[in-house]
Coordinates of N, CA and C and ligand atoms in Angstrom, one line a residue:
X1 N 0.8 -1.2 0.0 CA 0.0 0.0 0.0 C 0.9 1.3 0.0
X2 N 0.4 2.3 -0.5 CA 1.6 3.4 -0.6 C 1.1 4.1 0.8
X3 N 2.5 4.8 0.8 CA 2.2 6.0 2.2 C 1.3 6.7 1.6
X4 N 0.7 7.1 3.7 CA -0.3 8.0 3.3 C 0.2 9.6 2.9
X5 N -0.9 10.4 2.5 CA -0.3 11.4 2.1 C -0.9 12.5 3.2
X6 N -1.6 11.9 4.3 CA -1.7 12.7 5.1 C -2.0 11.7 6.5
X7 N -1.1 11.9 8.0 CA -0.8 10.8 8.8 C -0.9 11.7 10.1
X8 N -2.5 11.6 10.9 CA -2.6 12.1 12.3 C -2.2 11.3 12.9
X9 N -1.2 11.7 14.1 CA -1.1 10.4 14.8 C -1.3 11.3 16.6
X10 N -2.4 10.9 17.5 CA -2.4 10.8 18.5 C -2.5 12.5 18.8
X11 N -3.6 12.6 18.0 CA -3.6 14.2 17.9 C -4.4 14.8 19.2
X12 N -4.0 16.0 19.8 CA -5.4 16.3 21.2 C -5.2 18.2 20.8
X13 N -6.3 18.6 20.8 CA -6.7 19.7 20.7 C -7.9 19.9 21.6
X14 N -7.5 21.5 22.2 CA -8.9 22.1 23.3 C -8.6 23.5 22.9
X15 N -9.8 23.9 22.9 CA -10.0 25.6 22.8 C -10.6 25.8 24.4
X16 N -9.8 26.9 24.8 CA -9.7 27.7 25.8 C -9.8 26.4 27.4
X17 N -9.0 25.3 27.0 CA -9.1 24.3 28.3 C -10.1 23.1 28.2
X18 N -11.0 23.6 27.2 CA -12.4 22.3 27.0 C -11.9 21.5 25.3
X19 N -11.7 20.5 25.7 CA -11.2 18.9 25.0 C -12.0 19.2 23.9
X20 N -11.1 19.1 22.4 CA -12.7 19.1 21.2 C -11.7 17.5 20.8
X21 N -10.4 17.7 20.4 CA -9.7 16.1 19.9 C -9.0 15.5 21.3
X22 N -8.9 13.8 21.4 CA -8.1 13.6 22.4 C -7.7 12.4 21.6
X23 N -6.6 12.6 21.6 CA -5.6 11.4 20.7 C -6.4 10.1 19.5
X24 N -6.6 11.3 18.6 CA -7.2 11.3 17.4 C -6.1 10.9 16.3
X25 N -6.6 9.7 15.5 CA -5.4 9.0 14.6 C -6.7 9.1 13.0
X26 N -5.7 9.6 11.9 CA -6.5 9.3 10.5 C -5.3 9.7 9.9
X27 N -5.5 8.2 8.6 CA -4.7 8.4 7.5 C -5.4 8.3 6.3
X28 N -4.6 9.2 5.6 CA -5.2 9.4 4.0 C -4.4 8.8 3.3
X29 N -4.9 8.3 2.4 CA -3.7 7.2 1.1 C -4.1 8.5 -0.2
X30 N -3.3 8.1 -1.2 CA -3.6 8.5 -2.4 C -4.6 7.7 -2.8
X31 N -5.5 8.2 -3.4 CA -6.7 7.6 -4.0 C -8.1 7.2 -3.4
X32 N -7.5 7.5 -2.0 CA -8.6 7.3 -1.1 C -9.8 8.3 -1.2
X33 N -11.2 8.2 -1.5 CA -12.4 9.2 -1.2 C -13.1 8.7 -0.1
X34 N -13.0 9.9 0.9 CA -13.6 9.5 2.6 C -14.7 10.6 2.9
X35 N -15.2 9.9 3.1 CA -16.4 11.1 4.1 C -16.1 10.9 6.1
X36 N -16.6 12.3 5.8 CA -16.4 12.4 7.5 C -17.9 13.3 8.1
X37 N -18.0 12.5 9.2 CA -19.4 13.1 9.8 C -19.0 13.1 11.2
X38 N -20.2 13.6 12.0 CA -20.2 13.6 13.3 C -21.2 14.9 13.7
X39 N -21.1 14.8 14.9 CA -22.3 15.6 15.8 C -22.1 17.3 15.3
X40 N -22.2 18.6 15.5 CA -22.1 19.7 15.4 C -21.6 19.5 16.9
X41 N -20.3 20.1 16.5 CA -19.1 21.1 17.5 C -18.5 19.6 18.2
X42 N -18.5 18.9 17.7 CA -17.5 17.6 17.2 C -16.5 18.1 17.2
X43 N -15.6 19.1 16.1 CA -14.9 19.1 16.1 C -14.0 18.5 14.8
X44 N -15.0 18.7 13.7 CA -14.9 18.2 12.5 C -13.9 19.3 11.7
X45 N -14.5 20.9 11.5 CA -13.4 21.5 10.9 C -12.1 22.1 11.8
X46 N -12.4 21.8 13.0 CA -11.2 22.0 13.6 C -9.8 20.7 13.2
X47 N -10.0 19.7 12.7 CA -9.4 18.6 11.9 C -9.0 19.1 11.1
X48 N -10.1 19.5 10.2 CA -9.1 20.3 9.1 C -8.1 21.3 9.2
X49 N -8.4 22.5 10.2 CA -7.5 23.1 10.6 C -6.4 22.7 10.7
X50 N -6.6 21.7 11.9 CA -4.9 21.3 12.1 C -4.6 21.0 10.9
X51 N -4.9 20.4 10.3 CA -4.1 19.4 8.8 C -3.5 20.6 8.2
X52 N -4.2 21.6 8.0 CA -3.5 22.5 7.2 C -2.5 23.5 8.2
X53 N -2.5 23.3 9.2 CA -1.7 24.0 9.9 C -2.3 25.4 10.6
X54 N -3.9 25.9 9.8 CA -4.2 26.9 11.0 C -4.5 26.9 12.4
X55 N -4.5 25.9 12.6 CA -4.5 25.4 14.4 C -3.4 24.4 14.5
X56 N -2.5 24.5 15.7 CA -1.8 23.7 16.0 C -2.4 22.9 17.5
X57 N -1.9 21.4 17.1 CA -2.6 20.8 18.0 C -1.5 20.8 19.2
X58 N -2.1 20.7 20.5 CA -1.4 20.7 22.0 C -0.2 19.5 21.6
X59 N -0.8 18.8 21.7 CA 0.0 16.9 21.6 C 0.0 16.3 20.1
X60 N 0.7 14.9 19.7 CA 0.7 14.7 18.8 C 0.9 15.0 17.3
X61 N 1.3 14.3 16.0 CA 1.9 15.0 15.5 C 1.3 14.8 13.7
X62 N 1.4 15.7 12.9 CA 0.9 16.1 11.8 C 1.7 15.6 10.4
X63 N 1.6 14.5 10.0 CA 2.9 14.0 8.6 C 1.9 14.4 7.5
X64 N 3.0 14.9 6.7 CA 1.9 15.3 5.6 C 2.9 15.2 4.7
X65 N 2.9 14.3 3.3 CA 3.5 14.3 2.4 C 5.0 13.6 3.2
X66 N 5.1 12.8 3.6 CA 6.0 11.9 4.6 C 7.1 12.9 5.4
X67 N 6.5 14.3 5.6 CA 7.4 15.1 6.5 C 6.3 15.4 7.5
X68 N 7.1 15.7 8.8 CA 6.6 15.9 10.4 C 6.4 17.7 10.0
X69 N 5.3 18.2 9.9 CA 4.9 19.4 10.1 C 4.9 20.4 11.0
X70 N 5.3 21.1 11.6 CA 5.1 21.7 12.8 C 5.1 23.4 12.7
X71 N 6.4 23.5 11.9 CA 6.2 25.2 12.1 C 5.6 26.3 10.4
X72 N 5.2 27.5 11.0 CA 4.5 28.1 9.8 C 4.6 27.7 8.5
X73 N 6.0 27.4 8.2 CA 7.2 27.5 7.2 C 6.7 25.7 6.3
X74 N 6.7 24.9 7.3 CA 6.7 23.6 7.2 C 5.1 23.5 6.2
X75 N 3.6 24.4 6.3 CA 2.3 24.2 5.8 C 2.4 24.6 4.1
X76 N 3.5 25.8 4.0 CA 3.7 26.1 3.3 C 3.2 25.4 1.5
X77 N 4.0 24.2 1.7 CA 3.9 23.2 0.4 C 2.4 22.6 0.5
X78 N 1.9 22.3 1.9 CA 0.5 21.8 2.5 C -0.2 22.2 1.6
X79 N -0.2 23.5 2.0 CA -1.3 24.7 1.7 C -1.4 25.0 0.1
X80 N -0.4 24.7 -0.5 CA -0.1 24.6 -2.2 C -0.5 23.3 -2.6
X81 N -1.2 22.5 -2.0 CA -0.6 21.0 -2.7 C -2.0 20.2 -2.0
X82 N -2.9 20.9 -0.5 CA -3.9 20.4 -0.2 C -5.0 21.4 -0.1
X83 N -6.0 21.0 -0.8 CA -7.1 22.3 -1.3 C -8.4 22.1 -0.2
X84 N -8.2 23.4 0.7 CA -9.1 23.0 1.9 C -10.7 23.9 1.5
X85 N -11.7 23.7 1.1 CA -12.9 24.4 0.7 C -13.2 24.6 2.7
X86 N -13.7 26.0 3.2 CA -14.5 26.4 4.1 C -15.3 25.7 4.2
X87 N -15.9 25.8 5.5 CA -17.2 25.4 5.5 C -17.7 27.0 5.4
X88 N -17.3 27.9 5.8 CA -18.0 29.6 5.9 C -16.7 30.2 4.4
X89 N -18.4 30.3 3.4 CA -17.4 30.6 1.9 C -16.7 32.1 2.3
X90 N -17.5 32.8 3.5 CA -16.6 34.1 3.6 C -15.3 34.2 4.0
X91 N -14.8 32.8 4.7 CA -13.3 32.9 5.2 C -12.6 32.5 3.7
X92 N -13.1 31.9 3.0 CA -12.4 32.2 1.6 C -11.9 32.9 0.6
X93 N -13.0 33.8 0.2 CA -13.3 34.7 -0.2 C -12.8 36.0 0.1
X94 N -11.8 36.4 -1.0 CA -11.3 37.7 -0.2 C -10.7 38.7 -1.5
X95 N -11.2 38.4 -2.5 CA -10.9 39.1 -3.5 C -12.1 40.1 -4.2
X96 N -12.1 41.1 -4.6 CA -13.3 42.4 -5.6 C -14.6 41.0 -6.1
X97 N -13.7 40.5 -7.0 CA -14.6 39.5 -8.0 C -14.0 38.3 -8.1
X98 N -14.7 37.4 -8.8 CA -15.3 36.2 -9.0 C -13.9 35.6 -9.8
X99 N -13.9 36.4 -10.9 CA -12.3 36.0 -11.5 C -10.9 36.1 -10.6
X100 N -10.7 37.5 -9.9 CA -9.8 37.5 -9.3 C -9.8 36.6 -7.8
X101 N -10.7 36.1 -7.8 CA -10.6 35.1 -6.3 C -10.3 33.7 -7.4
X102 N -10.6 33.6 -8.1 CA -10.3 32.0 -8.8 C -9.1 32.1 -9.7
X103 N -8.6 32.8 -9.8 CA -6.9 33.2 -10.5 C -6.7 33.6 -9.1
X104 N -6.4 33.9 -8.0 CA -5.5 34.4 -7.1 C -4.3 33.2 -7.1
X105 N -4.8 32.0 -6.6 CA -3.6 30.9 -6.6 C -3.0 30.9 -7.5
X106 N -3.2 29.9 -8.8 CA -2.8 30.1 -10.2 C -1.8 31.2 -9.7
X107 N -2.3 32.5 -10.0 CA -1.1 33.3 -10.7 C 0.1 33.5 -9.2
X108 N -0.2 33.5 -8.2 CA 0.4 33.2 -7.1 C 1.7 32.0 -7.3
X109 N 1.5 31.5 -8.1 CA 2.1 29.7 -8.3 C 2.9 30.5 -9.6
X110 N 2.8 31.5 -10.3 CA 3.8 31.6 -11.4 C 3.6 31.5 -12.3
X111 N 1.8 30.9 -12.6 CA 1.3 30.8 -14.1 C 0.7 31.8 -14.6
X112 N 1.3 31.8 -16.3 CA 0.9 33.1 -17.3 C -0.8 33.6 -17.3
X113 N -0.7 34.8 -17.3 CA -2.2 35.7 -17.1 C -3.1 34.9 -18.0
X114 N -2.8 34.8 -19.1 CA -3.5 34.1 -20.8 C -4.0 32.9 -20.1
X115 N -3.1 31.6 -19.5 CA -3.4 30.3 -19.2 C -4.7 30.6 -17.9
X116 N -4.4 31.2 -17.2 CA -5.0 32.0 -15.6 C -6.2 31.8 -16.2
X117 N -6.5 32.9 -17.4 CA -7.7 33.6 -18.0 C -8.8 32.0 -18.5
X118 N -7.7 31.6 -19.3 CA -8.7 30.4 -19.8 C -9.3 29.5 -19.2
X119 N -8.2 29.3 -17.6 CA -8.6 28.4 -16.6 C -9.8 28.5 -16.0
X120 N -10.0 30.1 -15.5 CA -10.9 30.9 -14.9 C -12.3 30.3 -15.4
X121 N -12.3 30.6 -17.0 CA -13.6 30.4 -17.5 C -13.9 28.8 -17.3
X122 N -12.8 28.1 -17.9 CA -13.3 26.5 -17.9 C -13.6 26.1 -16.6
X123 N -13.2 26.5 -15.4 CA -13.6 26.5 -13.9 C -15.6 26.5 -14.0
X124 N -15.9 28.3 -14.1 CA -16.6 28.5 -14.0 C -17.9 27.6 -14.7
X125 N -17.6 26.8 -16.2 CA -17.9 26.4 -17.1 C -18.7 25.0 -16.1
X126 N -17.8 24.5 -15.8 CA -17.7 23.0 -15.1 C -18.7 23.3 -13.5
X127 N -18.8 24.2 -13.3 CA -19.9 25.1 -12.0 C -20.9 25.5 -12.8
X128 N -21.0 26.0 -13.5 CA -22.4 26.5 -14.2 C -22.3 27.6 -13.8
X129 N -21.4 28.1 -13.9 CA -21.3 29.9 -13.9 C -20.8 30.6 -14.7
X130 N -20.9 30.5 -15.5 CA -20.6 31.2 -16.9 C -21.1 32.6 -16.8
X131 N -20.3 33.3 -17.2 CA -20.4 35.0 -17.5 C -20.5 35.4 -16.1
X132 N -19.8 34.9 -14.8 CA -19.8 35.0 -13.5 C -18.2 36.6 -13.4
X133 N -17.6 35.8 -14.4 CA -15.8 36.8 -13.9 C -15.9 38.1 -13.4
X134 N -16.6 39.0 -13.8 CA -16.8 40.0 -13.0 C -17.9 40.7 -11.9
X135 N -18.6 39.0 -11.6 CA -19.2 39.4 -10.7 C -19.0 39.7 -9.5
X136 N -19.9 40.7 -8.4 CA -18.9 41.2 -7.2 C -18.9 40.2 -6.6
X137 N -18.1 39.5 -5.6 CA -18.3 38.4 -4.3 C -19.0 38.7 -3.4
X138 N -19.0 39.6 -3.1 CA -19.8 39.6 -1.6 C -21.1 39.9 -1.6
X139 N -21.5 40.2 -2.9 CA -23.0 40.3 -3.7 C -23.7 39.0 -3.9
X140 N -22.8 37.8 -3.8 CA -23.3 37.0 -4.6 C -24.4 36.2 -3.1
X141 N -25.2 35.3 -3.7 CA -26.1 34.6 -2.8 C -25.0 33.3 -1.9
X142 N -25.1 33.0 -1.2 CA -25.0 31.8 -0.3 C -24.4 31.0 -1.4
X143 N -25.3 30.2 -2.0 CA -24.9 29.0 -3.0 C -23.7 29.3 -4.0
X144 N -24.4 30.5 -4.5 CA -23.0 31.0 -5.4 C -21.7 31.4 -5.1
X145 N -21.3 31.9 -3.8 CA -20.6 32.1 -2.9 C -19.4 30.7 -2.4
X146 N -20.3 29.6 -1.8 CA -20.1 28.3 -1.8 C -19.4 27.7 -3.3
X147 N -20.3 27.8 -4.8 CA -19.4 27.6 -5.7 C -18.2 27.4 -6.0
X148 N -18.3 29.6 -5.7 CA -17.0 29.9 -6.3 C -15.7 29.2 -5.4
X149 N -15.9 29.2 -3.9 CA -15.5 28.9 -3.2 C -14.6 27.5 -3.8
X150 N -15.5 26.8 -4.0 CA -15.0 25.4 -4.9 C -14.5 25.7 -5.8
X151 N -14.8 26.7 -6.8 CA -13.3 27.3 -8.2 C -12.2 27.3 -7.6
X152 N -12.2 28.5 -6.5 CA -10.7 28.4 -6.1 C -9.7 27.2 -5.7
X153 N -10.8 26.0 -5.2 CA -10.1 24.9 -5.1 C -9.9 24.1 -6.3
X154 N -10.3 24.2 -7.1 CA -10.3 23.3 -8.0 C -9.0 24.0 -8.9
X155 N -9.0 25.0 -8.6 CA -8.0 25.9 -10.0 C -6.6 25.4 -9.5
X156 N -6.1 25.2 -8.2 CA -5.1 24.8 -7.4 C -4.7 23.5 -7.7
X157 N -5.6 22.5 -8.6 CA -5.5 21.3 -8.6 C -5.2 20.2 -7.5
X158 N -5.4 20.4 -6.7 CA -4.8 19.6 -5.5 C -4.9 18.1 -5.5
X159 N -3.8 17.7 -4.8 CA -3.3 16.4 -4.9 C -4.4 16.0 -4.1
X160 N -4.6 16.6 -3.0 CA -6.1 15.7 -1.9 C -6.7 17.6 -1.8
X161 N -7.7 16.7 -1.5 CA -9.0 18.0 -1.3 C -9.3 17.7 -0.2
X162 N -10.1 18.8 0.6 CA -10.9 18.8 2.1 C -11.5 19.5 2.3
X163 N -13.3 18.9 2.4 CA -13.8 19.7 2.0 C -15.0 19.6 2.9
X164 N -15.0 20.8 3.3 CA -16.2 20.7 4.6 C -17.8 21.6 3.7
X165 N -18.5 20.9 4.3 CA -20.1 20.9 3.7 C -20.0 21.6 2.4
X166 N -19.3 20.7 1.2 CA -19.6 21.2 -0.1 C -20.8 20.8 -0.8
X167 N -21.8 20.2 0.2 CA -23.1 20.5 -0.6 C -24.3 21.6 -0.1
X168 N -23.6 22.2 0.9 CA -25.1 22.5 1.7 C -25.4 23.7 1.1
X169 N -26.1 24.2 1.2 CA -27.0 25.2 0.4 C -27.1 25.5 -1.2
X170 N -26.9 23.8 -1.6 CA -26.6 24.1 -3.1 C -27.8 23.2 -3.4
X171 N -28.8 23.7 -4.3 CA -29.6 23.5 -5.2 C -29.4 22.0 -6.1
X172 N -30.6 20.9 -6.4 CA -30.3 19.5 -7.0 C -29.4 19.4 -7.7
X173 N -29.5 20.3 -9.0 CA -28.4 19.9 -10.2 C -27.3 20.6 -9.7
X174 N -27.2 21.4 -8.9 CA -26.0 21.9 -8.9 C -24.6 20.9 -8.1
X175 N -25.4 20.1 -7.3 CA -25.0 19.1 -6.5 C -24.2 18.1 -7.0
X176 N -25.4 17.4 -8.2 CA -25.1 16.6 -9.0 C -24.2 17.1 -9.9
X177 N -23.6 18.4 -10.7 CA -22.4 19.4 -11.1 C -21.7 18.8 -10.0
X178 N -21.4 18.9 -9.0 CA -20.3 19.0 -8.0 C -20.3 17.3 -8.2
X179 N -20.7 16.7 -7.8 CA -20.6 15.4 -7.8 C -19.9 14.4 -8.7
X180 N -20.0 15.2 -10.2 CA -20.1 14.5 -11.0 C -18.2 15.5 -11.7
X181 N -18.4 16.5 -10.9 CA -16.9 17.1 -10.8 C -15.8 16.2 -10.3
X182 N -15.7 15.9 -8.6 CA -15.4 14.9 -7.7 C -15.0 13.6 -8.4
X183 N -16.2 12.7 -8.4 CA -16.0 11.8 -9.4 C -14.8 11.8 -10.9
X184 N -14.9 13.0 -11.3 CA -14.2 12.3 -12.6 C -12.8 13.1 -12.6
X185 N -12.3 14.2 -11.6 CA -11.4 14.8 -11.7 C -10.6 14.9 -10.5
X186 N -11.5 14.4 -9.1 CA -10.4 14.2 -7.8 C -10.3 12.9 -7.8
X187 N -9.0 13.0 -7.4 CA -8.6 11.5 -6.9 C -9.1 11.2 -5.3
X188 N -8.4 11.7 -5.0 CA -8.1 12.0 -3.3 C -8.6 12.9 -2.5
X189 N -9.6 12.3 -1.7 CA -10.4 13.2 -1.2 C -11.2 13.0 0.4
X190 N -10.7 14.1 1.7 CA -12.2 13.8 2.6 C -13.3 14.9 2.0
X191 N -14.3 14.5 3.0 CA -15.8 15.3 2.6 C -16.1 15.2 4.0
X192 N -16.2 16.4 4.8 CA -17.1 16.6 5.3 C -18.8 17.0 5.5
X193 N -19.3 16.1 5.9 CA -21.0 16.7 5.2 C -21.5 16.0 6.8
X194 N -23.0 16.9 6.7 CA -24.1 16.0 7.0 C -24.9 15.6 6.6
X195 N -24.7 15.8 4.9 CA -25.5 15.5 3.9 C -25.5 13.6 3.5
X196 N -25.9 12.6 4.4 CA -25.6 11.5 3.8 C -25.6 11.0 2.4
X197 N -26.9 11.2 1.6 CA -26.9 10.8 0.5 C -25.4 11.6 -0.3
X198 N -25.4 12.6 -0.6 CA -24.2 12.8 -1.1 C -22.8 12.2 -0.8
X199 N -22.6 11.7 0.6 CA -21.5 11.2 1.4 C -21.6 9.3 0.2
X200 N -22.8 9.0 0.5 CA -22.7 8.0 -0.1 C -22.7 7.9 -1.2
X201 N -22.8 8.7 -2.4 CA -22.5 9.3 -3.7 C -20.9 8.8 -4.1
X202 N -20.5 9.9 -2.9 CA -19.3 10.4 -3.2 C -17.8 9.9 -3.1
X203 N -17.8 8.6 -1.7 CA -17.0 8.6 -0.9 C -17.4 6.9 -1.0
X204 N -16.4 6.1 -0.7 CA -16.6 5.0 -0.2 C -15.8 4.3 1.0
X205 N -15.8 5.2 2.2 CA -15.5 5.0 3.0 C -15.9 6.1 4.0
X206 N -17.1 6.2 4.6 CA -17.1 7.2 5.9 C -17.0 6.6 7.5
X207 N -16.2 8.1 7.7 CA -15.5 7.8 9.4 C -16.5 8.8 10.3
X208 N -16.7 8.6 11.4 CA -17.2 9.4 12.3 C -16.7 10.1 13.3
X209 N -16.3 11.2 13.7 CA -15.8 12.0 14.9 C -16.6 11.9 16.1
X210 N -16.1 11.1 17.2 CA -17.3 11.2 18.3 C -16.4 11.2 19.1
X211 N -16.9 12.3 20.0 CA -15.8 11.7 21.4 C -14.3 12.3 21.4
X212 N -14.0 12.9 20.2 CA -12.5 13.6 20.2 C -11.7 12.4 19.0
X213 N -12.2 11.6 18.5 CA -11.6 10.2 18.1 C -12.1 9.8 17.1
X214 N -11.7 9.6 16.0 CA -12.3 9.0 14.6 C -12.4 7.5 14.9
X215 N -13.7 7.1 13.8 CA -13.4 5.6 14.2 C -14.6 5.6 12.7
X216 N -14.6 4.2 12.2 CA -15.4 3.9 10.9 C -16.8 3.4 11.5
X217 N -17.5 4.3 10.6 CA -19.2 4.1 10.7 C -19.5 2.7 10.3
Ligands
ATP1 N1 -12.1 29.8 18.0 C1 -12.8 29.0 18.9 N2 -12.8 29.3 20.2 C2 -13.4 28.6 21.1 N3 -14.2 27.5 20.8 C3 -14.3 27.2 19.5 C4 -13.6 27.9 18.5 N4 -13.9 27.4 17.3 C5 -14.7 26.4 17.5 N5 -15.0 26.2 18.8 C6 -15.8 25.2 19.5 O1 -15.2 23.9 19.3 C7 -16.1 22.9 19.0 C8 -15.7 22.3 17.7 O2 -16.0 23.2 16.6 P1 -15.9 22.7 15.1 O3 -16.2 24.0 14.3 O4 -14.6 22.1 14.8 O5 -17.1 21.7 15.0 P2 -17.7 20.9 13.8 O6 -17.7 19.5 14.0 O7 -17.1 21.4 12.5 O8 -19.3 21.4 13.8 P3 -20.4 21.7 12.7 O9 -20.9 20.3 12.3 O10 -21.4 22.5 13.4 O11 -19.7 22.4 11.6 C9 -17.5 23.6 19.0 O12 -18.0 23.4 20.3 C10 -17.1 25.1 18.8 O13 -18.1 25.9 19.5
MG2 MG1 -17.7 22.5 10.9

């Protein structure tokens, strides 16, 4: 079996003294598609946090890409190489418009304006957002918001994706667009949802957070 490409081991995190992880273990393989569930304030996108390094956990330790992660410096490649979608599209979202939030990475990474430009569209194309590029962000509704949210991950190409409630407030077909995204262009992926039918769509393997501790449903 190959290494994972992402290796909690014995993780414990608490915000302000109250326990949300207590020696919490999950590995990711390449090619693995996982869903993750659990109660509200579980402690589900705080998981993600850690992995990407905006939270550091008290105890226990973070391998990502078969190196021990620890300081700002170390997320760096993470953060390039693992595409974390919000669960709140506003902590994403931080650009005028629609195009410049879905080129920010891209051209960030060194690629030509022209390639940026085309990407932009074929993004939006594959979302059903077409003629979206200059739309304002913070105008846009909930769902569209959420979308775009997923352009910018998707434009990154990421090796694994993490993706907290990328169905919720999105409309049937739009769902089945995302789904049918997932399916034929990520390899490697968790999903956080509470959305089961989608989880079982998407994923062939879901874990549950209970207790501070992952373990398989
Ligand atoms: N910055 C913070 N300071 C203090 N407590 C926090 C902070 N962020 C989250 N919490 C608390 O930690 C717990 C875990 O939060 P988290 O957002 O990880 O849960 P979750 O499993 O993602 O929940 P949901 O299903 O509602 O999204 C919750 O009780 C939450 O209120
Ligand atoms: Mg959450």
């Amino acid at each position: 079996m190959k290494d994972p490409i992402i290796k909690l081991r014995n993780i414990h995190f608490s915000y302000e003294g109250r326990k949300i992880l207590e020696d919490l273990n999950l590995e990711i393989r390449e090619g693995e598609r996982l869903g993750l569930v659990g109660p509200n304030g579980s402690g589900k996108t705080t998981l993600l946090y850690i992995i990407m390094g905006l939270l550091k956990p008290e105890r226990g330790s973070v391998e990502i890409f078969g190196k021990i992660r620890q300081k700002e410096r170390d997320f760096l490649e993470v953060r390039q190489k693992i595409g974390l979608l919000f669960q709140d599209s506003d902590s994403q979202l931080f650009c005028p418009t629609v195009k410049e939030d879905i080129a920010f990475g891209p051209l960030n990474l060194g690629l030509p304006k022209g390639e940026v430009e085309k990407m932009v569209r074929r993004i939006l194309k594959i979302l059903g957002l077409e003629g979206f590029e200059d739309r304002v962000t913070y105008k846009l509704s909930g769902g569209e918001k959420k979308l775009v949210s997923l352009g910018t991950v998707l434009a990154m190409n990421p090796v694994c994706y993490l993706l907290d409630e990328p169905s919720a407030g999105l409309d049937e077909v739009t769902v089945e667009r995302v789904l049918s995204y997932l399916k034929t262009y990520a390899k490697t992926y968790l999903i956080v949802s509470h959305d089961r039918k989608f989880l079982e769509e998407a994923t062939e393997k879901i874990y549950i957070l209970r207790n501070g501790k992952i373990s398989t449903l």
